[in-house]
Amino acid sequence: MSRPPIAHDAVARTMSLSTFGRIAAAAWLPAVAGCVSLAPIEEPPQAVEVPARWAAGTGATAAAPGALAQWWQRFGDAQLTRLVERALEANTGVNGARAALREARALRDVSAAGLLPTLGASASAQRSRTGSGSTRSDFNTFRAGLDASWELDVFGGQRSALLASEAGVLASAASLGDVQVSIAAEVALQYIALRNAQARLAIARENLASQRETLQIAQWRRQAGLVTSLEVEQARTAAEQTASLLPTFQKSVDQSAHALSVLAGQAPSALAAELAAAGPVPAAPEDLALAFPADTLRQRADVRAAGFQWNAARARVSQAEAARWPGFSLGGSLGLSALTLGSLADGASFAGAVLGSVTGSLFYGGAARAQVGAQQAALEQSLQSYRAAVLVALGEVEDALVALRSDRERLARLKEAADAATNAATLARHQYASGLVDFQTVLQTQRTQLGAQDDVAGASADVSSDHVRLYKALGGGWAPGDAAAGAPGTTPQARVRRATPSAPG
């Protein structure tokens, strides 16, 4: 059988049952399973055509699903890797998503417990007095008992609730992955912004030093009577304008360092010393690793979460439909009664009862039917949300590929322009010192050099940022198998059977 274009690998987590619960489940589950038919966690109906290849992905090497889980290591920057790993461990958003996953698992266990019989115990002591005076009589009464009850899930309402809860666990696990993807990408983008600001700061300082040399030459030429004070003031203006850029770039450096500290779950200034030393803008290798569209949708955490939410909504429809039918329950009690506490174990009066009941609604104004309709509408909403997530995912990858291709071409042209501008500024400065060109030529070439070098730094950061956005769009940053993935198409019945031992004898 061919695999559907987008497959959700269900996350299987066996339910924790006590020894009593396991034996009881082994006894009653086979009888009930034949009465209940539940659909497995499966692929939502797909109304979006998924292309076989990306329109802008020519020349990229194919990546197997899951190969992009730690894409940040492809940049070859050890500090970036440390920052991402630190954020994935300590970020408040990631920790909040982990808590939400634990909550979903606990609620799933609550739903699972509803399928098992309940057993309660009670004990009481009573002192009574009858008569008065010489006919007064005092006596004690001690009682102990056990009560058991079990609601038969004949029409599958409780098991539908369990399926909805289990799909909710899967959705929470995928949502945790989505948060991890976003945090890893945000750390990388902020780190690139930090290195870019440091690079632009260094370029501004280098050009400022060159312009101050030109100012010194102009002052010497004025002292020699070769130029007027106008050229000196023009040179000073150019130098001060460049110097005014330094605080702006330094502000960007500090703000990016603050953002990285907060992403790592620390105070804004915690990483200032660690990030103070300038470093190059991290660059990804040219051999881009690119997953195919269908693999990308399997990899993307938000698409998987939307698919699991659809399964949960589908199970709630079945739960609402089952609520329209009668409920069946069994109950029983055992009791002991004695006049002394010691005689409870020997000589006590014994009482027992077994009760079977059927309950059903006769008239509630169509509330049950309306509830089914509401859940069906919620199911349609979840389906549209899933389709929207698929379309957004496809669009983000295509946009990222187009941006990467465009910025690569732009960077190549800017590098050529920056080399030419640097050569022109050097020649103009030497010729001005020799009196071969006027000062306006020097000023113009220096401004052009500063702008071209700054553009190269910005374009280099844009290319690196494009890689980050592309890897995020491809779903990189988490591993779907981390949540103990199971096989698609697994039913809750099968998972409960695997978690339940065979009945003795």
PDB file of C-alpha atoms in Angstrom, residues 34 84 94 97 102 135 201 222 246 248 272 279 284 381 391 409 441:
ATOM      1  CA  GLY A  34     -15.863  -6.160  19.882  1.00  0.00           C
ATOM      2  CA  VAL A  84      20.923  27.398  20.551  1.00  0.00           C
ATOM      3  CA  VAL A  94      10.118  25.885  25.714  1.00  0.00           C
ATOM      4  CA  ALA A  97       5.430  23.956  26.282  1.00  0.00           C
ATOM      5  CA  ARG A 102       2.898  16.942  30.830  1.00  0.00           C
ATOM      6  CA  THR A 135     -32.989  -0.357  81.597  1.00  0.00           C
ATOM      7  CA  LEU A 201      30.972  48.673  13.411  1.00  0.00           C
ATOM      8  CA  ARG A 222      46.117  74.221   4.038  1.00  0.00           C
ATOM      9  CA  LEU A 246      29.507  54.049  15.711  1.00  0.00           C
ATOM     10  CA  THR A 248      24.178  53.206  16.311  1.00  0.00           C
ATOM     11  CA  ALA A 272      27.421  40.537  27.490  1.00  0.00           C
ATOM     12  CA  GLY A 279      33.376  37.355  15.361  1.00  0.00           C
ATOM     13  CA  ALA A 284      26.021  28.219   5.847  1.00  0.00           C
ATOM     14  CA  GLN A 381     -12.747  24.232  11.638  1.00  0.00           C
ATOM     15  CA  LEU A 391      -0.458  26.117   2.598  1.00  0.00           C
ATOM     16  CA  GLU A 409      23.056  37.122  -6.490  1.00  0.00           C
ATOM     17  CA  THR A 441      36.790  63.283  -5.752  1.00  0.00           C
TER      18      THR A 441
END
